mmCIF file of C-alpha atoms and ligand atoms in Angstrom:
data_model
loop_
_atom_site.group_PDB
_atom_site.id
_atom_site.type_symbol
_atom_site.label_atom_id
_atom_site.label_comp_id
_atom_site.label_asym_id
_atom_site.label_seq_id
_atom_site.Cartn_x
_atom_site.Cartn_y
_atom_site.Cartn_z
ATOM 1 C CA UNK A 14 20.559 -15.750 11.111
ATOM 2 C CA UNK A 15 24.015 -15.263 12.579
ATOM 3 C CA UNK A 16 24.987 -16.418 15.822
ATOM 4 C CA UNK A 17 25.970 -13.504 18.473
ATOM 5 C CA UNK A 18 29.801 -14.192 18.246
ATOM 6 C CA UNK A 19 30.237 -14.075 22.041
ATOM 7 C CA UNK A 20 27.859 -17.128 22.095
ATOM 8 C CA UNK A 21 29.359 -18.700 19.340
ATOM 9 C CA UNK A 22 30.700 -22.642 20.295
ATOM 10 C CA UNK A 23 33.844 -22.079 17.927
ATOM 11 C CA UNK A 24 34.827 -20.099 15.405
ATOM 12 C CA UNK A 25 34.313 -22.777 13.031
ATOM 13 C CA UNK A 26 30.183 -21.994 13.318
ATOM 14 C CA UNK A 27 30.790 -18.169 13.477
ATOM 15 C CA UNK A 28 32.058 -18.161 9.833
ATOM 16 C CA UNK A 29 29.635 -20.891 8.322
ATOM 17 C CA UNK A 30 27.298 -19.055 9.492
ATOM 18 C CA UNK A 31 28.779 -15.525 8.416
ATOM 19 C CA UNK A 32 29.295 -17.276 5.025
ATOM 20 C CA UNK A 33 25.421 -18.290 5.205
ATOM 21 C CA UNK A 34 24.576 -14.435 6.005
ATOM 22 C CA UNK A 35 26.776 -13.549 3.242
ATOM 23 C CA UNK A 36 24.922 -16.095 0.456
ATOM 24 C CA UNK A 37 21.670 -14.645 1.895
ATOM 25 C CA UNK A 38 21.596 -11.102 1.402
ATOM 26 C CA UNK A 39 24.483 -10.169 -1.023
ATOM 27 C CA UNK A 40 24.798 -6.559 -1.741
ATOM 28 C CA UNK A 41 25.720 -6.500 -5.071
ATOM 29 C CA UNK A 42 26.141 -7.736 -8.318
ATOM 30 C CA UNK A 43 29.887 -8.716 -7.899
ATOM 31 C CA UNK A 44 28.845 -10.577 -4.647
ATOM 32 C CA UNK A 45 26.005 -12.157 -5.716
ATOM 33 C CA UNK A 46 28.171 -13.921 -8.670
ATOM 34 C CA UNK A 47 31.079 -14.449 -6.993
ATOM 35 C CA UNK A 48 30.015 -15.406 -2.968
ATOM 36 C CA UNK A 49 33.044 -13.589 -0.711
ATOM 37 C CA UNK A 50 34.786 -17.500 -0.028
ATOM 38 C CA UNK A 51 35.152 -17.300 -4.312
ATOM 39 C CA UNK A 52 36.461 -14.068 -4.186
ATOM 40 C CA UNK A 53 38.757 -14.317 -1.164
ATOM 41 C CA UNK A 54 40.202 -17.679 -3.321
ATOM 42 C CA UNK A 55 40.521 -15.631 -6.574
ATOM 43 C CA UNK A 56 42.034 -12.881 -4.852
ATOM 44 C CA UNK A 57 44.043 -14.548 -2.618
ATOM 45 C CA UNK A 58 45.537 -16.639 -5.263
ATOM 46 C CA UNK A 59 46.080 -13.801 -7.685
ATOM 47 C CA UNK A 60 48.287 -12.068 -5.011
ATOM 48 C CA UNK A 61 50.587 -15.140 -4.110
ATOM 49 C CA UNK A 62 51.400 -15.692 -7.756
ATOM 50 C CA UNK A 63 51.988 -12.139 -8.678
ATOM 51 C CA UNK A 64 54.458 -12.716 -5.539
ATOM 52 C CA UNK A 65 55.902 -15.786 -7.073
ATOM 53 C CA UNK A 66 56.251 -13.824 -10.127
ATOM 54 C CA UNK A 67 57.960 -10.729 -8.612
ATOM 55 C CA UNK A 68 60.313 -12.886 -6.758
ATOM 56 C CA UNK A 69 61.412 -14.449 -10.153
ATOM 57 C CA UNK A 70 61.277 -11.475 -12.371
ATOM 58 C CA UNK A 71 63.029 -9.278 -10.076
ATOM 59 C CA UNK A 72 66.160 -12.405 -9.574
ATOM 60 C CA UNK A 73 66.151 -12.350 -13.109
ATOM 61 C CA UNK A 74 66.222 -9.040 -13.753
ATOM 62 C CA UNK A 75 69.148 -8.741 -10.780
ATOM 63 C CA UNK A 76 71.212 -11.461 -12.659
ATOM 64 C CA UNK A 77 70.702 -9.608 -16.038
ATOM 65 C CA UNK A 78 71.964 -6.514 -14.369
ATOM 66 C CA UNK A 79 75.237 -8.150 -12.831
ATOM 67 C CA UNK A 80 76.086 -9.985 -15.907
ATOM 68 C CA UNK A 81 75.071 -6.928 -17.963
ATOM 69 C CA UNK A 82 73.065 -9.313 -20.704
ATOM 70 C CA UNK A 83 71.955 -5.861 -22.145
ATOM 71 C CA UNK A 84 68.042 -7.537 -22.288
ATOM 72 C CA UNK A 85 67.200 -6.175 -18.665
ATOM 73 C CA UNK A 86 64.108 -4.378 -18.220
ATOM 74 C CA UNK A 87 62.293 -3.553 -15.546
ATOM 75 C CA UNK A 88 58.869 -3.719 -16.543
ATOM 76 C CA UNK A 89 57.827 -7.347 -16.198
ATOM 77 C CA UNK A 90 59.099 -6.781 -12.186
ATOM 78 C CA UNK A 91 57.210 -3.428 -11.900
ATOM 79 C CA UNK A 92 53.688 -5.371 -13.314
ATOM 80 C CA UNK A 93 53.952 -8.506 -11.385
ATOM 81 C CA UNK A 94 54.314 -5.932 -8.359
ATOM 82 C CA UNK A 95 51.462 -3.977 -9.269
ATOM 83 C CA UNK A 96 49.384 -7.346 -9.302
ATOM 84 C CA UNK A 97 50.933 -8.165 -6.146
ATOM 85 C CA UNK A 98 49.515 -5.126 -4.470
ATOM 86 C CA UNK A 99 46.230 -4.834 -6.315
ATOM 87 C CA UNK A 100 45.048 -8.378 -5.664
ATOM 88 C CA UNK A 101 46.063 -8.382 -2.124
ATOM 89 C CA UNK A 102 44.697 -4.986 -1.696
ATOM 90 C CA UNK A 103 41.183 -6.269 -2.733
ATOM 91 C CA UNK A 104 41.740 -9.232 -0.351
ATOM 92 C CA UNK A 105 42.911 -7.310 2.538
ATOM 93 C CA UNK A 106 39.466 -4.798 1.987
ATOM 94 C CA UNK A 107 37.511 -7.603 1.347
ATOM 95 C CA UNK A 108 38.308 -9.130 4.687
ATOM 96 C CA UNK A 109 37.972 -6.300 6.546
ATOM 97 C CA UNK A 110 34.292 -5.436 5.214
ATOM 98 C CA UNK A 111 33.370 -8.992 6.085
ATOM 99 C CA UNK A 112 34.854 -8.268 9.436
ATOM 100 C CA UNK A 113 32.974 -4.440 9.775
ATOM 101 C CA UNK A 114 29.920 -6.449 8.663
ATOM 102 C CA UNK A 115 30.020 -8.885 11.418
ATOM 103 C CA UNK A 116 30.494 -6.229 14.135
ATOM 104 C CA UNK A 117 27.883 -4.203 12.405
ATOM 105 C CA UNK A 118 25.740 -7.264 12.468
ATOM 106 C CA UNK A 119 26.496 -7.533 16.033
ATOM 107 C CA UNK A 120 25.742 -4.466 17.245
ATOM 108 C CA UNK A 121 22.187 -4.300 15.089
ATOM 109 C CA UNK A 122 21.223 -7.832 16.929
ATOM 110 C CA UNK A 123 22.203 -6.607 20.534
ATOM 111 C CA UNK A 124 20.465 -3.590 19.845
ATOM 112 C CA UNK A 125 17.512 -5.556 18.994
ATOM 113 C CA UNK A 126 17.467 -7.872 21.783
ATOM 114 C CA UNK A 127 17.984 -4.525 23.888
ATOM 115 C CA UNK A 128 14.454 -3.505 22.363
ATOM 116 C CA UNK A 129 12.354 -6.689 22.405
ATOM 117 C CA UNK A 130 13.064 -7.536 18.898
ATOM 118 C CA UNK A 131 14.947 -10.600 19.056
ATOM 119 C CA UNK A 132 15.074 -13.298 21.370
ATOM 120 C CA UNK A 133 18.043 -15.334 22.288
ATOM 121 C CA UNK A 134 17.496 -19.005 23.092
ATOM 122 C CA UNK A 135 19.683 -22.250 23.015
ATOM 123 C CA UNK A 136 19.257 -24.652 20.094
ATOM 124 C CA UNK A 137 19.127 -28.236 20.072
ATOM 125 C CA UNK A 138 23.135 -28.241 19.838
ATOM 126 C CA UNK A 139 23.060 -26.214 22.702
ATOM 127 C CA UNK A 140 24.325 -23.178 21.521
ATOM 128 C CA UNK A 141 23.234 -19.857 22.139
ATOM 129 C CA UNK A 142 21.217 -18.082 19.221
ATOM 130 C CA UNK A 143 19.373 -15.151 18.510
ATOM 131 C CA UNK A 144 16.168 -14.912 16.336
ATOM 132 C CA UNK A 145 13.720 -12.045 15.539
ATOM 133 C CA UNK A 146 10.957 -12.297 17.432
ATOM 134 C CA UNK A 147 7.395 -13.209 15.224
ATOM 135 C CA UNK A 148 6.079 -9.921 14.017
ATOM 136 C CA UNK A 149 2.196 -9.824 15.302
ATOM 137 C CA UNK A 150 0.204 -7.230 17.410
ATOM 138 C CA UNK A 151 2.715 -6.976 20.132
ATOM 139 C CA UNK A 152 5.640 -6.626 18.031
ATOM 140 C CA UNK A 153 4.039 -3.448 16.156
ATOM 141 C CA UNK A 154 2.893 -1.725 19.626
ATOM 142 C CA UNK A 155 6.664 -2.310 20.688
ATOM 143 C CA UNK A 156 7.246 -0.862 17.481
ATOM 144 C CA UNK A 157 4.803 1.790 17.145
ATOM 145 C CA UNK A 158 5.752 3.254 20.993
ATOM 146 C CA UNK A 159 9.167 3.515 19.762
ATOM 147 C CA UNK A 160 7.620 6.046 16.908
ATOM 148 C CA UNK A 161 5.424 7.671 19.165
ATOM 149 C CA UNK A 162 7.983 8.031 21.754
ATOM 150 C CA UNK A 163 10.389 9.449 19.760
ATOM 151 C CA UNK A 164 8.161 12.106 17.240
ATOM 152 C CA UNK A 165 5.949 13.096 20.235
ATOM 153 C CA UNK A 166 2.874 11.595 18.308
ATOM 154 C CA UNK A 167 -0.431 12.583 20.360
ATOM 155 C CA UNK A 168 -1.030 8.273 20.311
ATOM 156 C CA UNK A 169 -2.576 7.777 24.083
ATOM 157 C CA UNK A 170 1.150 5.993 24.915
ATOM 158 C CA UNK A 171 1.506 2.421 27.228
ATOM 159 C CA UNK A 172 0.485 4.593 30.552
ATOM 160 C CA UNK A 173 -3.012 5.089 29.742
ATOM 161 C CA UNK A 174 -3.016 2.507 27.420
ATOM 162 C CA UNK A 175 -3.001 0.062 29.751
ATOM 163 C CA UNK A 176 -6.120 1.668 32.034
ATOM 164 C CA UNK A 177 -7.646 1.678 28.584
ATOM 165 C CA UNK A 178 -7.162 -2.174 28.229
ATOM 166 C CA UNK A 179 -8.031 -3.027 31.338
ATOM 167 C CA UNK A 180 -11.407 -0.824 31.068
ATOM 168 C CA UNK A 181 -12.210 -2.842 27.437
ATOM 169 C CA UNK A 182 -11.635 -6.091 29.363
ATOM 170 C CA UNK A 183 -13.579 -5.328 31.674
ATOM 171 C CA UNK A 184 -16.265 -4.381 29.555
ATOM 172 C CA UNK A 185 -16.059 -7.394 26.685
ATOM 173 C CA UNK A 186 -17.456 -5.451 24.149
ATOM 174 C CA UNK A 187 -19.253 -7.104 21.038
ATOM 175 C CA UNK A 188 -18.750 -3.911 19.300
ATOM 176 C CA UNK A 189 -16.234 -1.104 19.990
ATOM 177 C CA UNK A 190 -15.965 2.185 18.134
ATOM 178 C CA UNK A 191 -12.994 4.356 17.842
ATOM 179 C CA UNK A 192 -12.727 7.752 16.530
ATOM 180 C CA UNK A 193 -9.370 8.798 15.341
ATOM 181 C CA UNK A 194 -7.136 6.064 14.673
ATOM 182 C CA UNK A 195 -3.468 8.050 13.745
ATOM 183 C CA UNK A 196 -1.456 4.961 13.249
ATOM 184 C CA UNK A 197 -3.262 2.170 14.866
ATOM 185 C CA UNK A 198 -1.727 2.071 17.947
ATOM 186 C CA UNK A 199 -4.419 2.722 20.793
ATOM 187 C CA UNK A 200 -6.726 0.234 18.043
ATOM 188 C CA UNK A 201 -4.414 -2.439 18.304
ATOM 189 C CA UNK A 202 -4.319 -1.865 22.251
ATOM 190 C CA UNK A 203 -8.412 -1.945 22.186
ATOM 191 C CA UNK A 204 -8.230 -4.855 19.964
ATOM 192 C CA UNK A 205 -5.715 -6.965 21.927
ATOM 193 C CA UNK A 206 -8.061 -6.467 25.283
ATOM 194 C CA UNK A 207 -11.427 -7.564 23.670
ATOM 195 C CA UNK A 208 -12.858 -10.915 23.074
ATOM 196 C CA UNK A 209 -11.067 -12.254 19.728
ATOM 197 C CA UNK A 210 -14.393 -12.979 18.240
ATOM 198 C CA UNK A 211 -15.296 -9.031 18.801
ATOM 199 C CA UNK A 212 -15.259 -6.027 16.362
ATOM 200 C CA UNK A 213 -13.652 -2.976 16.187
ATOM 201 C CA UNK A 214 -14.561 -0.381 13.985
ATOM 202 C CA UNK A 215 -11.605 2.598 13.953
ATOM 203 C CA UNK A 216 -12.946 6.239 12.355
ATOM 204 C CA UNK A 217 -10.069 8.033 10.936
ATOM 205 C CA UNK A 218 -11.041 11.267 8.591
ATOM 206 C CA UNK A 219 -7.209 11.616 7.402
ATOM 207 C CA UNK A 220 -6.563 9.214 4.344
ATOM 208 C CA UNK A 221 -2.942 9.159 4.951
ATOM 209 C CA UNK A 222 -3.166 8.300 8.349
ATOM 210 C CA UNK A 223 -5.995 5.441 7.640
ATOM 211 C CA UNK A 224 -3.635 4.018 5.071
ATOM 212 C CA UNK A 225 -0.858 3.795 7.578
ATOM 213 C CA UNK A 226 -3.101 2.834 9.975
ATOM 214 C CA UNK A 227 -4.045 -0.071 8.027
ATOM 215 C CA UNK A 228 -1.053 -1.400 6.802
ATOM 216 C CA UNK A 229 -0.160 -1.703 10.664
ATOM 217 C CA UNK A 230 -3.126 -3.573 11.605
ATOM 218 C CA UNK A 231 -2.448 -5.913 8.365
ATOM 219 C CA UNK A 232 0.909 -6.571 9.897
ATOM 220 C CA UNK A 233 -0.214 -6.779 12.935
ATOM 221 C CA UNK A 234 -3.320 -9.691 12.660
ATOM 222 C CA UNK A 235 -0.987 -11.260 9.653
ATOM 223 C CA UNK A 236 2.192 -11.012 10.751
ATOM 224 C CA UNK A 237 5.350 -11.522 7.904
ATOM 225 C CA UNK A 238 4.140 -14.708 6.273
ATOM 226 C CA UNK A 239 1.436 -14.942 4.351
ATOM 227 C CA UNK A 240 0.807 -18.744 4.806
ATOM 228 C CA UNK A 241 0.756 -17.947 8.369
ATOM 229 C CA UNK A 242 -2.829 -18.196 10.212
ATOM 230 C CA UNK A 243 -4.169 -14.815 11.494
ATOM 231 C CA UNK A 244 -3.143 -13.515 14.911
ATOM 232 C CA UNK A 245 -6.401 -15.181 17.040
ATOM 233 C CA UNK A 246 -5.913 -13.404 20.247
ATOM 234 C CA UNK A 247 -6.988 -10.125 19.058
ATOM 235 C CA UNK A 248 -10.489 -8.989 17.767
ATOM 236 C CA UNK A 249 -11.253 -8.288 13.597
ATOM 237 C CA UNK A 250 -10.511 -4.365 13.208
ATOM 238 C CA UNK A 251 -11.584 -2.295 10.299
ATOM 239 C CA UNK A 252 -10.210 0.771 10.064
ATOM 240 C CA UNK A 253 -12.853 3.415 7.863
ATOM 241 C CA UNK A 254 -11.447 6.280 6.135
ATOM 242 C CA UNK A 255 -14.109 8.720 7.648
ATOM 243 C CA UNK A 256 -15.094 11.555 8.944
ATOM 244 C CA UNK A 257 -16.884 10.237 12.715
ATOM 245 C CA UNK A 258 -18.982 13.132 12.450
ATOM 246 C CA UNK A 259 -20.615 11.329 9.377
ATOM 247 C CA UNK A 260 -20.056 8.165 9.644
ATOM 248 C CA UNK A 261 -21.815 7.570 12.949
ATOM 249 C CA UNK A 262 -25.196 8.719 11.838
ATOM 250 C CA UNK A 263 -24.747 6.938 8.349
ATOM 251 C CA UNK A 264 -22.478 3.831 8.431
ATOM 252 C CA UNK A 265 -23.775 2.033 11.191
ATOM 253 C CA UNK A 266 -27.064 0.546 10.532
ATOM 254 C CA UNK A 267 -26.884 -3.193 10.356
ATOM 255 C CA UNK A 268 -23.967 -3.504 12.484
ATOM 256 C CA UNK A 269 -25.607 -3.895 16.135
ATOM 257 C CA UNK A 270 -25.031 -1.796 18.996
ATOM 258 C CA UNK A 271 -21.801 -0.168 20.100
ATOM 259 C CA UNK A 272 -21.043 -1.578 23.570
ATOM 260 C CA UNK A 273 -17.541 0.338 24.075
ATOM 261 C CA UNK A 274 -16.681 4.025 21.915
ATOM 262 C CA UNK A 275 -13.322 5.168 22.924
ATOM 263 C CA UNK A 276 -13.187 9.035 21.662
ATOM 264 C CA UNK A 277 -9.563 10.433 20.374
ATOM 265 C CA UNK A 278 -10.557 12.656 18.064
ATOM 266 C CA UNK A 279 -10.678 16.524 17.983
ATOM 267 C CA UNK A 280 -11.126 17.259 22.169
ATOM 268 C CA UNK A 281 -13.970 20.163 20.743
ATOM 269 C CA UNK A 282 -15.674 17.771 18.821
ATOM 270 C CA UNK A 283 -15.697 14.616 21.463
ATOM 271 C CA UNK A 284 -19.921 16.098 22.651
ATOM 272 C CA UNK A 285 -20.641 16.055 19.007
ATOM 273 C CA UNK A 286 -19.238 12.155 18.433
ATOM 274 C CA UNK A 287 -20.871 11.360 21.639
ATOM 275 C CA UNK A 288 -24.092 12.651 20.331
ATOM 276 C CA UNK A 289 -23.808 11.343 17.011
ATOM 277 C CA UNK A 290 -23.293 8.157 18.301
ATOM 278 C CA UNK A 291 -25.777 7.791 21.223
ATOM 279 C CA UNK A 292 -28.535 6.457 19.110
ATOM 280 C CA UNK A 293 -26.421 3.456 18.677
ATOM 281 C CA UNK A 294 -24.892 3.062 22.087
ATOM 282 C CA UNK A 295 -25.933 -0.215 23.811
ATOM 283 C CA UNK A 296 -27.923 -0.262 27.336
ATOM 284 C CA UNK A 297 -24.374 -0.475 29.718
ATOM 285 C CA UNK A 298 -22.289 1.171 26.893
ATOM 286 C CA UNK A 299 -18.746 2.330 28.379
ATOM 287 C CA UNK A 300 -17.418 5.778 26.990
ATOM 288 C CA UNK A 301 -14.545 6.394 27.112
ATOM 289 C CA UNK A 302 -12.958 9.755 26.293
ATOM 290 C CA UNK A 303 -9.034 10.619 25.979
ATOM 291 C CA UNK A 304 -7.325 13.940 27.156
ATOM 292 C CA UNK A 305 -9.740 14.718 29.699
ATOM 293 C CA UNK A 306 -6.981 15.939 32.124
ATOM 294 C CA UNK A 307 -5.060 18.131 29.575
ATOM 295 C CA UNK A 308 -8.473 19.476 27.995
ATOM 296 C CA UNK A 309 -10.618 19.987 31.377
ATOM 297 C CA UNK A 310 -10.346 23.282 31.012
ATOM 298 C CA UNK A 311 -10.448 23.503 27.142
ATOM 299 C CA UNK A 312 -11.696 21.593 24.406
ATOM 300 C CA UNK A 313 -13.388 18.859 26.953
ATOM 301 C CA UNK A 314 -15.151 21.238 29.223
ATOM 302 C CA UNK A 315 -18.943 20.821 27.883
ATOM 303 C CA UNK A 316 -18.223 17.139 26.725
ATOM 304 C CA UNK A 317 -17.550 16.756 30.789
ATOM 305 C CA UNK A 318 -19.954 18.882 31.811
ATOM 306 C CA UNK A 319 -22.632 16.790 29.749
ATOM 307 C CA UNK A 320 -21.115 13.354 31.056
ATOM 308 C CA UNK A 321 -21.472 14.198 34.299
ATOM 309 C CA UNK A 322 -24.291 15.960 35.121
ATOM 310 C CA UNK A 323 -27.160 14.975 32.589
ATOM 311 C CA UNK A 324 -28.405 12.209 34.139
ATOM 312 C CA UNK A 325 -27.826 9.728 31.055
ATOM 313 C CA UNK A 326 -24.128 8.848 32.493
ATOM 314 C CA UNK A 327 -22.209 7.652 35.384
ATOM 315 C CA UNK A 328 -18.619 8.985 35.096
ATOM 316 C CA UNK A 329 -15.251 8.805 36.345
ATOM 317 C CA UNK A 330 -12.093 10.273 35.805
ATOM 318 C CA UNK A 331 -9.157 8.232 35.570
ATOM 319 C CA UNK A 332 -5.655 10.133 36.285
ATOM 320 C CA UNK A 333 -2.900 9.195 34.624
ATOM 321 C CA UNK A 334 -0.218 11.221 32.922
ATOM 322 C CA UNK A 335 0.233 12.192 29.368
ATOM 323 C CA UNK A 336 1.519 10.347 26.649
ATOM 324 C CA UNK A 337 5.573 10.518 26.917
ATOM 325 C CA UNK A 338 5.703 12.972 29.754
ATOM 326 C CA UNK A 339 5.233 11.407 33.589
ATOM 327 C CA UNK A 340 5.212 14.918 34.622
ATOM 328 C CA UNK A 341 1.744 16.270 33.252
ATOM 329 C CA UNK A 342 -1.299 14.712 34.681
ATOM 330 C CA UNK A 343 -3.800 13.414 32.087
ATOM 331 C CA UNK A 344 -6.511 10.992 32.076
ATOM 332 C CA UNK A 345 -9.406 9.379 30.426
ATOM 333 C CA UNK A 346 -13.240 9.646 31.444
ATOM 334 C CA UNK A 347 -15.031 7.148 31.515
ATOM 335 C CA UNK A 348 -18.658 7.295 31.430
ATOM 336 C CA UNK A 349 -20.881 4.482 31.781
ATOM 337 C CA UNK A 350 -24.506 4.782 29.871
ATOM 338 C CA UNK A 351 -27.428 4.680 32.590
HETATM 339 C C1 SAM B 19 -4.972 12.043 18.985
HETATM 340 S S1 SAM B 19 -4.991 11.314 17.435
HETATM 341 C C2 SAM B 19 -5.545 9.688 17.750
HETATM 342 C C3 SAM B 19 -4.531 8.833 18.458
HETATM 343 C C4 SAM B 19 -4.887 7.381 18.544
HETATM 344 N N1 SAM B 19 -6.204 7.178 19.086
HETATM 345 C C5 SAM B 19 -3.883 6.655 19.412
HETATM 346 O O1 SAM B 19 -3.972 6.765 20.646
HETATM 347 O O2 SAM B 19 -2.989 5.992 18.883
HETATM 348 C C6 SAM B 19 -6.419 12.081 16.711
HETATM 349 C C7 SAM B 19 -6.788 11.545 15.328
HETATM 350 O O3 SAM B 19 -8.170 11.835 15.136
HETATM 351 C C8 SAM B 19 -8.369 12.140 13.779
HETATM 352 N N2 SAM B 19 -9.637 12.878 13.685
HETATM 353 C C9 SAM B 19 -9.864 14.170 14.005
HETATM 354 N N3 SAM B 19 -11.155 14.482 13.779
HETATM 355 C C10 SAM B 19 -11.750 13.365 13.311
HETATM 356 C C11 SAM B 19 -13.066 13.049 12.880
HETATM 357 N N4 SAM B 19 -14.043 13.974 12.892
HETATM 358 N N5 SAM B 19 -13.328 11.802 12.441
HETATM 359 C C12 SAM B 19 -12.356 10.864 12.409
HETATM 360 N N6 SAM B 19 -11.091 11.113 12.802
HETATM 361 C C13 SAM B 19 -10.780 12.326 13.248
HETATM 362 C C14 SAM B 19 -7.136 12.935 13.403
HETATM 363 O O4 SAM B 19 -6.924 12.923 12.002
HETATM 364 C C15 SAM B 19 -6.050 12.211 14.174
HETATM 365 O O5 SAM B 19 -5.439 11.232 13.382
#
């Protein structure tokens, strides 16, 4: 890593450690023969001789012209020029992209620190350094937010997110089901809140999505390195390419009682998960059902009717906003089995 260059001690560091960047990562063939210190040398020294050489040539060729030798010719000058300016035009660009590279650099590192990506800290030398922060479960929400934020993905974003943590800790679940996973990012949220030793079981009936959806939980429990233990503070997650509607009344036998089912799915199909999955639901279950401010009226209105007035459920409703917008009201229902 490269030191932030306003931190740096001297400049001394700043380019051992810009030459360290530059052994690291080279961006081509050229520079990963010929490191830019070997090139800035070859260059360098090709341009001062070719200036040596001009000098001479052209005195000679000026004496050959005043004494009128008859053996002057121009073309040895004109050539040692031409390497003059070709060698010390690759030098003088070579610099320079080592010097748009450090900004560039720069302002990628601040930006990150600006985001939560990097950290600074002070090293042992007590200079100031940056470092990316350790990708695991937090890192990827960050991450994933940013995404959601930015496409308007329907993920159930860090407002209600957080109610939605706070209800799974809470409830300590043994076994939590989720239908519709997207990306992973309300799963990750679920998993983070329950007890590490826990499982969550995510229902996703789009392949694509399950297969991004996985890949983010694999970075998020393994992090970037391999050797590295598994993240411990958050529960084992599987993520099922599946339709819920299936999968409930199928899937499930042998794999105890669901203590917490957070419904994301389609809002006109949340009565029939909630059916499908009531012969499974532990005494106590929590339900807990996304969208049921947006959707009252809509897709949500017999799921909420049934909720809360068949006798089987004591429920709530949650406010809260929608995902990326603080001005429409949202919220989650949350129904507790009787
Ligand atoms: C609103 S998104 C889920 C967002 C996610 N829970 C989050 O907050 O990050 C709805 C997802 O449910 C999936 N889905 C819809 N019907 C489904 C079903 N019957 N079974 C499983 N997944 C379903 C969709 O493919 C979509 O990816």
């Amino acid at each position: 890593m490269c030191i932030d260059s306003q931190f740096a001690a001297d400049q001394d560091k700043v380019n051992r450690r810009c030459l360290e960047d530059e052994l690291r990562d080279p961006s081509n063939f050229v520079e990963y023969l010929l490191p830019r210190p070997l090139r800035l040398l070859l260059t360098g020294f090709g341009s001062a001789s070719c200036l040596v050489a001009t000098v001479i040539s052209a005195t000679r060729f000026l004496s050959e012209l005043k004494y009128q030798t008859g053996d002057n010719d121009a073309s040895t000058v004109v050539i040692n020029l031409l390497g003059f300016i070709g060698f010390g035009a690759l030098f003088f660009l070579d610099r320079q992209a080592a010097t748009d590279r450090v900004a560039r650099r720069e302002k990628v590192r601040k930006a990150q620190v600006a985001i939560g990506d990097r950290e600074v800290y002070t090293n042992a030398d007590g200079e100031r350094m940056s470092r990316l922060k350790e990708v695991n479960s937090d890192w990827i929400i960050r991450r994933l937010e940013r995404w959601g934020r930015r496409d308007a993905l329907p993920f159930i974003g860090p407002k209600k997110g957080a109610l939605l943590q706070q209800l799974v800790r809470e409830q300590r679940p043994r076994l939590a089901v989720e239908v519709g996973t997207l990306c992973g990012y309300s799963t990750l949220l679920i998993a983070q809140a329950m007890p590490p030793d826990a499982q969550l079981i995510s229902l996703e009936c789009d392949w694509k999505w399950a297969l991004v959806a996985k890949r983010f939980v694999y970075q998020a429990t393994t992090g970037d390195k391999k050797s590295k233990p598994k993240d411990q503070r958050i529960a084992k997650v599987d993520v099922w390419w599946a339709d819920a509607l299936q999968a409930l009344p199928s899937r499930f036998s042998g794999k105890g009682r669901i203590d917490l089912l957070f419904l994301d799915g389609l809002p006109s199909q949340y009565l029939a998960y909630l059916r499908a999955a009531e012969p499974l639901l532990a005494p106590g279950a929590l339900v807990v059902a996304d969208n049921a401010g947006i959707f009252a009226q809509g897709g949500l209105m017999e799921y909420l009717e049934y909720v809360r007035s068949s006798g089987k459920y004591s429920s709530r409703y949650l406010e809260s906003t929608l995902e990326w917008r603080d001005d429409t009201a949202d919220g989650l229902e949350v129904s507790k089995l009787l």
